[in-house]
Tab-separated table of C-alpha atoms in Angstrom:
chain	number	residue	atom	x	y	z
A	70	MET	CA	0.141	0.165	0.349
A	71	SER	CA	1.349	3.660	-0.404
A	72	PRO	CA	2.011	5.532	2.873
A	73	HIS	CA	-0.622	6.446	4.754
A	74	ARG	CA	-1.606	9.342	6.724
A	75	SER	CA	0.173	11.003	9.460
A	76	LEU	CA	0.162	8.955	12.850
A	77	SER	CA	2.305	11.536	14.719
A	78	ALA	CA	-0.154	11.357	17.784
A	79	ILE	CA	-0.202	7.614	17.956
A	80	LEU	CA	3.665	7.480	17.770
A	81	LEU	CA	4.340	10.118	20.414
A	82	ASN	CA	2.306	7.652	22.635
A	83	ILE	CA	4.251	4.800	21.857
A	84	CYS	CA	7.629	6.818	22.845
A	85	LEU	CA	5.947	7.247	26.318
A	86	VAL	CA	5.343	3.891	26.664
A	87	LEU	CA	8.850	2.709	25.263
A	88	GLY	CA	10.897	5.140	26.927
A	89	VAL	CA	11.956	6.177	23.087
A	90	PRO	CA	12.767	10.168	22.943
A	91	GLU	CA	10.352	11.901	21.029
A	92	GLN	CA	13.161	13.449	18.436
A	93	ALA	CA	14.017	9.805	18.113
A	94	ILE	CA	11.319	9.219	15.909
A	95	ALA	CA	12.116	9.820	12.176
A	96	SER	CA	8.982	9.408	10.439
A	97	SER	CA	4.982	10.143	11.080
A	98	ALA	CA	4.048	7.260	9.020
A	99	SER	CA	6.466	4.270	10.802
A	100	ILE	CA	8.244	3.790	14.217
A	101	THR	CA	11.085	1.733	14.917
A	102	PRO	CA	11.084	0.565	18.235
A	103	ALA	CA	14.812	0.872	19.625
A	104	VAL	CA	16.154	-1.091	22.465
A	105	GLU	CA	15.045	0.306	25.809
A	106	VAL	CA	17.714	2.871	26.733
A	107	LYS	CA	17.677	5.513	29.433
A	108	THR	CA	20.333	7.486	30.155
A	109	GLN	CA	20.992	11.116	31.798
A	110	VAL	CA	24.507	11.074	30.439
A	111	VAL	CA	26.139	12.864	27.131
A	112	SER	CA	28.403	9.761	26.930
A	113	SER	CA	25.240	7.265	26.516
A	114	ASN	CA	26.178	6.010	23.025
A	115	THR	CA	29.475	5.165	24.080
A	116	ASP	CA	28.601	3.463	27.552
A	117	THR	CA	25.351	1.891	25.709
A	118	GLU	CA	28.084	-0.018	23.123
A	119	GLN	CA	30.337	-0.851	25.910
A	120	VAL	CA	27.556	-2.574	27.971
A	121	THR	CA	26.203	-4.070	25.101
A	122	ARG	CA	29.813	-5.452	24.389
A	123	THR	CA	29.918	-6.915	28.253
A	124	LEU	CA	26.468	-8.502	27.430
A	125	THR	CA	27.745	-10.037	24.200
A	126	ASP	CA	30.747	-11.520	25.787
A	127	TYR	CA	28.536	-13.299	28.499
A	128	LEU	CA	26.115	-14.657	25.802
A	129	GLU	CA	28.876	-15.900	23.733
A	130	GLY	CA	31.034	-17.026	26.500
A	131	THR	CA	27.816	-19.058	28.019
A	132	ALA	CA	27.058	-20.583	24.286
A	133	ASN	CA	30.512	-21.325	23.026
A	134	SER	CA	31.607	-22.140	26.507
A	135	GLU	CA	34.687	-19.676	26.368
A	136	PRO	CA	35.429	-19.267	30.066
A	137	GLU	CA	37.820	-16.083	29.346
A	138	LYS	CA	34.954	-14.019	27.758
A	139	LEU	CA	33.097	-14.472	31.081
A	140	ARG	CA	35.810	-13.398	33.242
A	141	ARG	CA	36.483	-10.454	31.059
A	142	ALA	CA	32.472	-9.915	31.512
A	143	PHE	CA	32.507	-10.348	35.509
A	144	HIS	CA	33.506	-8.669	38.084
A	145	PRO	CA	36.027	-10.879	40.262
A	146	ASP	CA	33.445	-10.385	43.335
A	147	PHE	CA	30.473	-11.662	40.893
A	148	LYS	CA	27.538	-13.241	42.667
A	149	LEU	CA	24.489	-14.953	40.610
A	150	TYR	CA	21.326	-15.415	42.735
A	151	VAL	CA	18.665	-18.144	41.956
A	152	VAL	CA	15.779	-19.414	43.480
A	153	ASN	CA	16.127	-23.206	42.858
A	154	GLU	CA	13.060	-25.666	42.491
A	155	ALA	CA	12.915	-26.289	46.240
A	156	ASN	CA	12.465	-22.441	47.059
A	157	GLU	CA	15.639	-21.739	47.865
A	158	LEU	CA	17.968	-18.892	47.503
A	159	VAL	CA	20.866	-20.226	46.110
A	160	ILE	CA	24.359	-17.643	45.791
A	161	ARG	CA	26.929	-18.779	43.502
A	162	SER	CA	30.551	-16.889	42.795
A	163	GLY	CA	31.325	-16.140	39.443
A	164	GLU	CA	34.261	-18.834	39.233
A	165	GLN	CA	31.535	-21.363	40.610
A	166	TYR	CA	29.549	-20.510	37.672
A	167	ILE	CA	32.153	-20.476	34.905
A	168	MET	CA	33.059	-24.019	36.071
A	169	ASN	CA	29.806	-25.071	34.523
A	170	PHE	CA	31.276	-24.417	30.747
A	171	ASN	CA	34.040	-26.860	29.311
A	172	ASN	CA	36.374	-24.625	27.157
A	173	GLY	CA	35.116	-25.023	23.557
A	174	LYS	CA	32.137	-27.229	24.072
A	175	LYS	CA	29.256	-25.008	22.357
A	176	THR	CA	25.704	-25.223	23.468
A	177	ASN	CA	22.443	-25.145	21.858
A	178	ARG	CA	21.563	-21.667	23.769
A	179	VAL	CA	20.202	-18.524	21.997
A	180	GLY	CA	20.482	-15.296	23.814
A	181	ARG	CA	19.339	-11.731	22.897
A	182	ILE	CA	19.663	-8.332	24.439
A	183	LEU	CA	16.106	-7.077	25.919
A	184	SER	CA	16.661	-3.892	27.609
A	185	ILE	CA	19.872	-1.749	28.942
A	186	ASP	CA	19.065	1.056	31.537
A	187	ILE	CA	22.125	3.338	32.166
A	188	ASP	CA	22.474	6.186	34.808
A	189	ASN	CA	25.724	7.506	35.463
A	190	ASN	CA	28.174	4.435	36.386
A	191	ALA	CA	25.136	2.278	37.110
A	192	ALA	CA	23.233	0.169	34.897
A	193	MET	CA	20.646	-2.504	34.612
A	194	ALA	CA	20.443	-4.877	31.982
A	195	LYS	CA	17.647	-7.846	30.968
A	196	VAL	CA	18.573	-10.544	28.830
A	197	GLU	CA	16.683	-13.750	27.140
A	198	VAL	CA	18.381	-16.684	26.536
A	199	LEU	CA	16.813	-19.740	24.588
A	200	THR	CA	17.699	-23.227	25.421
A	201	PRO	CA	15.305	-24.939	22.112
A	202	ASN	CA	12.376	-26.830	23.364
A	203	GLN	CA	13.312	-26.759	26.968
A	204	ARG	CA	13.358	-23.803	29.053
A	205	GLN	CA	13.353	-19.740	28.321
A	206	TYR	CA	15.534	-18.225	30.663
A	207	THR	CA	15.388	-14.156	31.698
A	208	ASP	CA	18.492	-13.031	33.017
A	209	TYR	CA	18.455	-9.566	34.870
A	210	PHE	CA	21.968	-7.731	35.461
A	211	MET	CA	23.455	-5.167	37.689
A	212	LEU	CA	26.895	-3.654	35.961
A	213	MET	CA	28.667	-1.053	37.313
A	214	LYS	CA	31.532	1.244	35.504
A	215	TYR	CA	34.930	1.399	37.089
A	216	GLN	CA	38.329	1.867	35.788
A	217	GLY	CA	36.998	2.933	32.360
A	218	ALA	CA	34.726	-0.727	31.955
A	219	TRP	CA	31.730	-2.091	32.549
A	220	LYS	CA	31.549	-4.996	34.091
A	221	ILE	CA	28.776	-7.399	35.484
A	222	VAL	CA	28.623	-7.144	39.232
A	223	GLN	CA	25.211	-9.333	40.046
A	224	LYS	CA	22.940	-11.315	37.956
A	225	SER	CA	19.573	-13.051	38.811
A	226	TYR	CA	17.464	-15.271	36.900
A	227	THR	CA	14.742	-16.742	36.700
A	228	TRP	CA	12.922	-19.518	33.632
A	229	LYS	CA	9.897	-21.036	32.249
A	230	GLU	CA	9.234	-24.281	30.176
A	231	ILE	CA	8.646	-23.793	26.857
A	232	PRO	CA	6.463	-25.826	24.253
A	233	LYS	CA	8.107	-28.463	22.659
A	234	GLN	CA	8.583	-28.240	19.079
A	235	GLY	CA	5.812	-28.370	16.613
A	236	ASN	CA	3.704	-25.851	18.140
A	237	LYS	CA	5.659	-22.922	17.044
A	238	ILE	CA	5.070	-20.295	14.007
A	239	LEU	CA	7.381	-18.060	12.959
A	240	PHE	CA	6.859	-14.567	11.304
A	241	VAL	CA	8.858	-12.981	8.910
A	242	THR	CA	9.404	-9.213	9.015
A	243	SER	CA	11.480	-6.552	7.339
A	244	ASN	CA	14.117	-4.044	8.911
A	245	GLN	CA	13.543	-1.779	5.547
A	246	HIS	CA	12.577	1.936	6.888
A	247	THR	CA	12.561	3.667	3.599
A	248	TYR	CA	11.153	2.709	-0.035
A	249	GLY	CA	14.340	1.921	-1.619
A	250	ASN	CA	16.915	4.513	-1.183
A	251	THR	CA	14.301	7.289	-0.631
A	252	ASN	CA	13.244	9.427	2.312
A	253	LEU	CA	9.613	7.999	1.965
A	254	ASN	CA	9.070	6.024	4.897
A	255	ALA	CA	8.319	2.311	4.942
A	256	ALA	CA	7.025	0.251	7.642
A	257	ASN	CA	5.713	-3.000	8.879
A	258	HIS	CA	1.818	-3.658	8.400
A	259	PHE	CA	0.958	-3.717	12.350
A	260	ALA	CA	-2.481	-4.579	11.792
A	261	GLU	CA	-1.682	-7.802	9.687
A	262	ILE	CA	1.155	-8.794	12.577
A	263	VAL	CA	-1.224	-8.435	15.577
A	264	ILE	CA	-4.281	-9.563	14.088
A	265	ALA	CA	-2.526	-12.836	13.051
A	266	TYR	CA	-0.366	-13.364	16.320
A	267	ASP	CA	-3.667	-12.699	18.289
A	268	ILE	CA	-5.405	-15.190	16.781
A	269	PHE	CA	-2.173	-17.761	17.001
A	270	LYS	CA	-1.717	-16.997	20.612
A	271	LYS	CA	-5.487	-17.682	21.508
A	272	ASN	CA	-4.774	-21.311	19.847
A	273	GLY	CA	-2.016	-22.185	21.831
A	274	TYR	CA	0.782	-21.459	19.274
A	275	THR	CA	3.928	-19.758	20.534
A	276	VAL	CA	5.322	-17.111	18.168
A	277	ASP	CA	8.758	-16.031	17.167
A	278	PHE	CA	9.725	-12.724	14.710
A	279	VAL	CA	12.862	-13.062	12.316
A	280	SER	CA	14.121	-10.340	10.354
A	281	PRO	CA	16.971	-10.075	8.075
A	282	LYS	CA	19.274	-8.203	10.286
A	283	GLY	CA	17.350	-8.699	13.470
A	284	GLY	CA	16.900	-6.455	16.168
A	285	ALA	CA	13.874	-3.605	15.682
A	286	ILE	CA	11.583	-3.353	12.714
A	287	PRO	CA	10.055	-0.210	11.674
A	288	LEU	CA	5.651	-0.157	12.813
A	289	GLY	CA	3.122	1.731	10.822
A	290	TYR	CA	-0.444	1.708	9.557
A	291	ILE	CA	-1.381	1.686	13.431
A	292	GLU	CA	-5.078	2.326	14.291
A	293	THR	CA	-5.596	2.706	17.825
A	294	SER	CA	-9.125	2.529	17.316
A	295	ASN	CA	-9.309	-1.071	16.997
A	296	SER	CA	-9.346	-2.904	20.325
A	297	ILE	CA	-6.749	-5.841	19.359
A	298	GLN	CA	-3.861	-3.683	17.842
A	299	LYS	CA	-4.490	-1.071	20.954
A	300	ALA	CA	-3.950	-4.062	23.362
A	301	HIS	CA	-0.836	-5.217	21.607
A	302	LEU	CA	0.497	-1.676	21.576
A	303	TYR	CA	0.385	-1.198	25.144
A	304	ASP	CA	1.770	-4.617	25.461
A	305	ALA	CA	5.393	-4.025	26.940
A	306	ASP	CA	6.110	-8.116	26.202
A	307	PHE	CA	4.746	-7.824	23.028
A	308	MET	CA	6.656	-4.604	21.521
A	309	ARG	CA	9.866	-6.154	23.378
A	310	MET	CA	9.607	-8.675	20.569
A	311	LEU	CA	9.098	-6.566	17.787
A	312	LYS	CA	12.279	-4.355	19.380
A	313	ASN	CA	14.206	-7.652	19.397
A	314	THR	CA	13.334	-9.778	16.392
A	315	PHE	CA	15.766	-13.017	15.739
A	316	LYS	CA	18.325	-13.012	13.130
A	317	PRO	CA	17.805	-15.783	10.740
A	318	GLU	CA	20.985	-17.269	12.134
A	319	GLN	CA	19.224	-17.622	15.701
A	320	ILE	CA	16.392	-19.880	14.376
A	321	ASN	CA	15.939	-23.305	14.146
A	322	ALA	CA	13.502	-24.472	11.034
A	323	ASN	CA	12.725	-27.817	13.130
A	324	ASP	CA	11.098	-25.771	15.545
A	325	TYR	CA	8.080	-24.396	13.325
A	326	LYS	CA	5.026	-25.693	12.143
A	327	ALA	CA	4.406	-22.876	9.914
A	328	VAL	CA	5.543	-19.357	8.612
A	329	TYR	CA	3.906	-16.140	8.328
A	330	TYR	CA	5.033	-13.268	5.954
A	331	SER	CA	3.479	-10.093	7.283
A	332	GLY	CA	2.838	-7.380	4.819
A	333	GLY	CA	3.015	-3.339	4.593
A	334	GLY	CA	5.399	-1.548	2.162
A	335	SER	CA	8.621	-2.826	3.923
A	336	ALA	CA	7.953	-6.221	3.047
A	337	MET	CA	9.163	-5.493	-0.384
A	338	PHE	CA	12.566	-5.056	0.795
A	339	GLY	CA	15.538	-7.443	2.262
A	340	VAL	CA	13.058	-10.515	2.365
A	341	ALA	CA	12.546	-11.808	-0.614
A	342	ASP	CA	16.235	-11.940	-1.550
A	343	ASN	CA	17.539	-13.271	1.864
A	344	LYS	CA	19.088	-16.692	1.456
A	345	GLU	CA	19.210	-17.491	5.150
A	346	ILE	CA	15.212	-16.959	5.266
A	347	GLN	CA	14.655	-18.693	2.265
A	348	ASN	CA	16.395	-21.747	3.647
A	349	ILE	CA	14.534	-21.589	6.823
A	350	VAL	CA	11.223	-21.508	5.168
A	351	GLY	CA	12.208	-24.092	2.508
A	352	ARG	CA	12.883	-26.640	5.486
A	353	VAL	CA	9.564	-25.758	7.321
A	354	TYR	CA	8.089	-26.507	3.594
A	355	GLU	CA	9.760	-29.469	3.319
A	356	ASN	CA	9.061	-31.170	6.660
A	357	GLY	CA	5.449	-30.337	5.942
A	358	GLY	CA	4.810	-27.271	7.549
A	359	VAL	CA	2.712	-24.233	6.534
A	360	VAL	CA	3.900	-21.321	3.986
A	361	SER	CA	1.785	-18.049	4.419
A	362	ALA	CA	1.817	-14.629	3.686
A	363	ILE	CA	-0.493	-11.599	3.610
A	364	CYS	CA	-0.796	-8.688	1.280
A	365	HIS	CA	2.738	-7.317	0.302
A	366	GLY	CA	4.102	-10.377	2.550
A	367	THR	CA	3.342	-12.200	-0.837
A	368	ALA	CA	6.690	-10.610	-1.817
A	369	GLY	CA	8.761	-12.693	0.525
A	370	ILE	CA	7.786	-15.646	-1.086
A	371	VAL	CA	8.343	-15.304	-4.856
A	372	ASN	CA	11.907	-16.856	-4.520
A	373	LEU	CA	11.186	-20.015	-2.522
A	374	LYS	CA	11.975	-23.149	-4.087
A	375	ASP	CA	11.728	-26.613	-3.192
A	376	SER	CA	15.050	-28.700	-3.012
A	377	ASN	CA	14.468	-29.538	-6.717
A	378	GLY	CA	14.865	-25.933	-7.477
A	379	LYS	CA	11.205	-25.767	-8.593
A	380	SER	CA	8.972	-22.671	-6.924
A	381	ILE	CA	7.140	-23.796	-4.243
A	382	PHE	CA	4.065	-22.141	-5.523
A	383	SER	CA	4.303	-23.634	-9.507
A	384	ASN	CA	1.052	-24.254	-10.572
A	385	LYS	CA	-0.663	-23.257	-7.056
A	386	LYS	CA	-3.059	-20.218	-6.620
A	387	ILE	CA	-1.420	-17.529	-5.108
A	388	THR	CA	-2.533	-14.293	-3.965
A	389	GLY	CA	-1.123	-10.587	-2.651
A	390	PHE	CA	-1.518	-7.314	-3.197
A	391	PRO	CA	-2.348	-6.974	-6.748
A	392	ASP	CA	-0.705	-4.117	-9.207
A	393	ILE	CA	-4.533	-2.979	-9.836
A	394	PHE	CA	-4.600	-1.362	-6.277
A	395	GLU	CA	-1.015	0.116	-6.476
A	396	ASN	CA	-0.433	3.685	-7.426
A	397	THR	CA	1.987	2.498	-10.577
A	398	ASN	CA	3.098	6.408	-11.378
A	399	ALA	CA	4.127	7.061	-7.847
A	400	GLU	CA	7.497	7.543	-6.275
A	401	TYR	CA	7.003	4.742	-3.765
A	402	TYR	CA	5.969	1.997	-6.414
A	403	LYS	CA	8.885	3.484	-8.775
A	404	THR	CA	10.994	1.555	-6.156
A	405	PHE	CA	9.695	-1.673	-5.686
A	406	PRO	CA	12.140	-4.488	-7.052
A	407	PHE	CA	9.704	-6.237	-8.837
A	408	SER	CA	5.612	-6.322	-9.000
A	409	ILE	CA	4.620	-8.976	-6.624
A	410	ASP	CA	1.654	-10.729	-9.226
A	411	LYS	CA	4.181	-10.474	-12.108
A	412	GLU	CA	6.800	-12.160	-10.135
A	413	ILE	CA	4.546	-15.022	-9.128
A	414	ILE	CA	3.239	-15.697	-12.658
A	415	ARG	CA	7.233	-15.797	-13.661
A	416	ASN	CA	7.813	-18.112	-11.134
A	417	GLY	CA	5.261	-20.688	-12.024
A	418	GLY	CA	2.559	-19.215	-9.942
A	419	ASP	CA	-1.299	-18.916	-10.924
A	420	PHE	CA	-1.681	-15.295	-9.567
A	421	VAL	CA	-5.577	-14.322	-8.386
A	422	TYR	CA	-7.158	-11.717	-6.837
A	423	SER	CA	-10.375	-9.787	-5.967
A	424	LYS	CA	-11.052	-6.919	-8.149
A	425	LYS	CA	-12.339	-5.305	-4.851
A	426	PHE	CA	-10.360	-4.157	-1.863
A	427	GLY	CA	-11.081	-5.055	1.418
A	428	ASN	CA	-13.336	-8.375	0.898
A	429	ASN	CA	-11.525	-10.634	2.533
A	430	PHE	CA	-9.970	-12.218	-0.338
A	431	PHE	CA	-7.608	-15.326	0.411
A	432	ILE	CA	-6.436	-18.375	-1.038
A	433	THR	CA	-5.512	-21.947	0.311
A	434	ASP	CA	-3.791	-24.380	-2.104
A	435	GLY	CA	-2.466	-27.390	-0.479
A	436	ASN	CA	0.217	-25.905	2.561
A	437	ILE	CA	0.298	-22.641	1.214
A	438	VAL	CA	-1.701	-20.041	2.105
A	439	THR	CA	-1.791	-16.451	0.877
A	440	GLY	CA	-4.104	-13.068	1.657
A	441	GLN	CA	-4.922	-10.498	-0.608
A	442	ASP	CA	-4.683	-7.264	1.595
A	443	PRO	CA	-5.257	-6.151	5.387
A	444	SER	CA	-8.760	-7.382	5.116
A	445	ALA	CA	-8.085	-10.915	5.056
A	446	THR	CA	-5.178	-11.297	7.894
A	447	ALA	CA	-7.583	-12.889	10.509
A	448	SER	CA	-8.759	-15.607	8.027
A	449	VAL	CA	-5.064	-16.535	6.939
A	450	ALA	CA	-4.325	-17.268	10.384
A	451	GLN	CA	-7.431	-18.917	10.658
A	452	GLN	CA	-6.667	-21.175	7.911
A	453	VAL	CA	-3.027	-21.449	8.612
A	454	ILE	CA	-4.353	-23.166	11.943
A	455	LYS	CA	-6.666	-25.447	9.886
A	456	THR	CA	-3.845	-26.685	7.369
A	457	ILE	CA	-1.701	-27.522	10.376
A	458	GLN	CA	-4.151	-29.555	12.018
A	459	LYS	CA	-4.819	-31.456	8.725
A	460	ASN	CA	-1.367	-32.536	8.330
């Protein structure tokens, strides 16, 4: 779709909720949720980078079993606190913790930084660590800056069991902020994300988000008059996921029963040509999983091929946002790397669409489910669930 009306008032509200300064918003049509960083010092960027490096040493040190990185991240008097299953407070030293990691023995832990809060020479941070199909850990850190370096002085953590493999759906989103190299703002379609997410969650599915670069994604097309959108907009845990999308290398394709490509102008860029995402989705499909897309999200599937090099949608009915509803003379459209309907046809698909916008037009053909425009978001999500249950 073409860029929408100004959302400055909505974006200001988002800024207040997320702790993002108003001046950090570069667009009135989209928002990029940044890592939550609250600081009162001019050197915040440098300090944030240093804290991030310290936390990265911790994440890499535990994932790759590198004791020296852990020693570099921890203050010598580091203490770890946890309440065990017997409801007892357990306190360990840094060296006791480091002894759990044998040098060079990699683990399957996947971690990401959720927030950093800096005030002068003290900082707090929150990190999520996943052990696939086992547990999700949430780590809380206290850090201090002394002698020019940030060190972790304390860690406490908790955990919860996560659903076993086969009950997860992967959302594919885009990091693209603009239409091509222009100054026209592009965004991921918020409704196409939250409406589908809400349906999947209510039906017992766990949702992960991935983007080509990982991290924050730009959001737009937000309607706070819609109760589902409003609820998720002010849901800190949900918004934190959009601020910290996974990188492709953090995804294990075998964990997912379905993939869902959300739309918005951003979806036209960086997704379709990302080989890592192609490989992930290809494996999900080869494993009997469902591939789905809504509106401009169909752009993401145009290059998907099976193990024989054939388009997965060859001779299948596919829909998406057609050129008939685009302003093909507009500057935004001229930046598109391809036409969705023409590219689907070129790669062997049977592109179909309704000539009426907003009439909930969607198609299910085998294990591929696609919707024409935002009005079909809920139907696509429901069809994905039905298709999973049939398999």
